[in-house]
JSON list of C-alpha atoms in Angstrom, two decimals:
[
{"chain": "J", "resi": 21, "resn": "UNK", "atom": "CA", "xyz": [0.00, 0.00, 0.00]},
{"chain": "J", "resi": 22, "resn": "UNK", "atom": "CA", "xyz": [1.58, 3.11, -0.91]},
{"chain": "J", "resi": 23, "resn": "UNK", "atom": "CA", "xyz": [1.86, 6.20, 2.06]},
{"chain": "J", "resi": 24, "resn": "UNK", "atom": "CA", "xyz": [-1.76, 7.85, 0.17]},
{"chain": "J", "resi": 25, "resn": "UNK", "atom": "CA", "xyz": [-3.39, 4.88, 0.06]},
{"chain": "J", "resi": 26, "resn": "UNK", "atom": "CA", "xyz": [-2.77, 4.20, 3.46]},
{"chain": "J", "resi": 27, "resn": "UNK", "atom": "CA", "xyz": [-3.58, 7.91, 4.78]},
{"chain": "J", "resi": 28, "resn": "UNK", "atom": "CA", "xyz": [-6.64, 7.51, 2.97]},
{"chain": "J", "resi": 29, "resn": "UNK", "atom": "CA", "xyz": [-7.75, 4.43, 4.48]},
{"chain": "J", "resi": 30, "resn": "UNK", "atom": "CA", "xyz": [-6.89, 5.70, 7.73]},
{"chain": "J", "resi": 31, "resn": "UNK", "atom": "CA", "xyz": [-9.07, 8.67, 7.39]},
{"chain": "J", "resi": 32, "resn": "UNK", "atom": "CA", "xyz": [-12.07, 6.25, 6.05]},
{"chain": "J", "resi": 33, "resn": "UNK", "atom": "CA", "xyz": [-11.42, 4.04, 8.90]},
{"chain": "J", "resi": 34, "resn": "UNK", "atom": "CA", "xyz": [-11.63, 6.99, 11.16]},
{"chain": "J", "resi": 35, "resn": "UNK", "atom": "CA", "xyz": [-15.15, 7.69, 9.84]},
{"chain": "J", "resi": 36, "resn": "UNK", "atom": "CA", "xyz": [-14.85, 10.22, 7.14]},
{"chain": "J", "resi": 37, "resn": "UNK", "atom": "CA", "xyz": [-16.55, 10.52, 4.04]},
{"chain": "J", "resi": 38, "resn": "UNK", "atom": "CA", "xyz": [-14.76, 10.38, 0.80]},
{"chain": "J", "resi": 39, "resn": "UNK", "atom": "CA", "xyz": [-15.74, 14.23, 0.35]},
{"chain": "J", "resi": 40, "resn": "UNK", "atom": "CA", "xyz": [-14.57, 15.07, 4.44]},
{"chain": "J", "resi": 41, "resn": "UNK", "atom": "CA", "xyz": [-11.20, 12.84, 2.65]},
{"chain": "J", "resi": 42, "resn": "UNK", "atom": "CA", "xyz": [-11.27, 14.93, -0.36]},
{"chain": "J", "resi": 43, "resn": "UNK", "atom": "CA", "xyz": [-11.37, 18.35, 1.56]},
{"chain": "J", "resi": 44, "resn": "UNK", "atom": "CA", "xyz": [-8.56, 17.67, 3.85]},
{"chain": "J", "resi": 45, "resn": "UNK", "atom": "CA", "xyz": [-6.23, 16.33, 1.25]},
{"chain": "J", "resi": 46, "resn": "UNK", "atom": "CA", "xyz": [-7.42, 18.80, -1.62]},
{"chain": "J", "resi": 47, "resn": "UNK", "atom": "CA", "xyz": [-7.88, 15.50, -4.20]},
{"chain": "J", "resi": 48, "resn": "UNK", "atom": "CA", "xyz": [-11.19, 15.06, -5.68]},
{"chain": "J", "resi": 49, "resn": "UNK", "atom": "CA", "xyz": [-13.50, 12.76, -4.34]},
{"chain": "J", "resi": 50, "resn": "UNK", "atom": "CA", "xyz": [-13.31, 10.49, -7.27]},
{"chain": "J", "resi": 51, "resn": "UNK", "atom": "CA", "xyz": [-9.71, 10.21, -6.05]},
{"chain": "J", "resi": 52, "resn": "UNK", "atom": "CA", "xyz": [-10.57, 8.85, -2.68]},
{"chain": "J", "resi": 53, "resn": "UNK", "atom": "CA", "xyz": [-12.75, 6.63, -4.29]},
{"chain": "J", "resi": 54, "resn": "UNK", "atom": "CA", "xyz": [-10.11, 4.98, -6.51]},
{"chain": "J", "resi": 55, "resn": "UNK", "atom": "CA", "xyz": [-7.42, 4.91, -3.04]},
{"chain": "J", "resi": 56, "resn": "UNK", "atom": "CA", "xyz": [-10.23, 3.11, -1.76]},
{"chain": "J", "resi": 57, "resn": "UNK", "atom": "CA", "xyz": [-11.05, 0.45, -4.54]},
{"chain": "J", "resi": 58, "resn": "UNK", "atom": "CA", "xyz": [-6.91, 0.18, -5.05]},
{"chain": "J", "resi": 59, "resn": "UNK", "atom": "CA", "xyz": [-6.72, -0.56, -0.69]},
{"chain": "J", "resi": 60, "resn": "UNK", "atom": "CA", "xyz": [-9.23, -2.57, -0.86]},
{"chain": "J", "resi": 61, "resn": "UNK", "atom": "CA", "xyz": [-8.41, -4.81, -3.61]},
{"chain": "J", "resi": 62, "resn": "UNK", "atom": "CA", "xyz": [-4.73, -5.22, -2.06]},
{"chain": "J", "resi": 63, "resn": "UNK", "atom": "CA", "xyz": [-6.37, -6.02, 1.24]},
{"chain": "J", "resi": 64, "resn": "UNK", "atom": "CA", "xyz": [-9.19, -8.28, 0.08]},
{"chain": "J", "resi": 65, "resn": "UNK", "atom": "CA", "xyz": [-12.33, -6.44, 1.83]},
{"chain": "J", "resi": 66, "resn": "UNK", "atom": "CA", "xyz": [-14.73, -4.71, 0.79]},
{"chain": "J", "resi": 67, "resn": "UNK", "atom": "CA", "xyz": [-15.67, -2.31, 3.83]},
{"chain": "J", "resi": 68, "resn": "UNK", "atom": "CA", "xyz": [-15.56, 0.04, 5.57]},
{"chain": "J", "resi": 69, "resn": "UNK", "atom": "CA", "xyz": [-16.42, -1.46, 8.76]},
{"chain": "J", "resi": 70, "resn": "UNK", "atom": "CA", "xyz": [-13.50, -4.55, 7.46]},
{"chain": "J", "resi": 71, "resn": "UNK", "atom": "CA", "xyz": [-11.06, -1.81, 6.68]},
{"chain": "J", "resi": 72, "resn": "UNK", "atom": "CA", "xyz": [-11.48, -0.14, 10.04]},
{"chain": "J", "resi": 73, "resn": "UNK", "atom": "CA", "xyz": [-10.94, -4.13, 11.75]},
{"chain": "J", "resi": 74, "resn": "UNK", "atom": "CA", "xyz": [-7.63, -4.36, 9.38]},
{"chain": "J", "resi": 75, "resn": "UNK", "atom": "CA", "xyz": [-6.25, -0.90, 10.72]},
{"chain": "J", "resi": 76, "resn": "UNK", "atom": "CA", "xyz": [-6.67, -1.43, 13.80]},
{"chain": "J", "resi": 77, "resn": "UNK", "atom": "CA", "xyz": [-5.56, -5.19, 14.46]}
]
């Protein structure tokens, strides 16, 4: 996972919203959404709620 991916899937984990993600790291949203699909894909899930458990184990 590169150091994006990962501060975007820390922020999702955290609870924000891909536009909340998008605000704070002045990206569009569509670029959240493809951080997302890339983390998830690397990580096998396909939550939220399952990237939150991955984070934090």
């Amino acid at each position: 996972m590169t150091s994006r991916e990962r501060e975007v899937a820390q922020h999702a984990a955290g609870g924000l919203t891909n536009r909340d993600i998008a605000d704070l790291l002045v990206v569009s949203v569509r670029t959240v959404e493809n951080h997302l699909q890339r983390v998830y894909g690397k990580l096998g899930i396909t939550t939220r709620a399952a990237l939150a458990a991955v984070l934090s184990a």
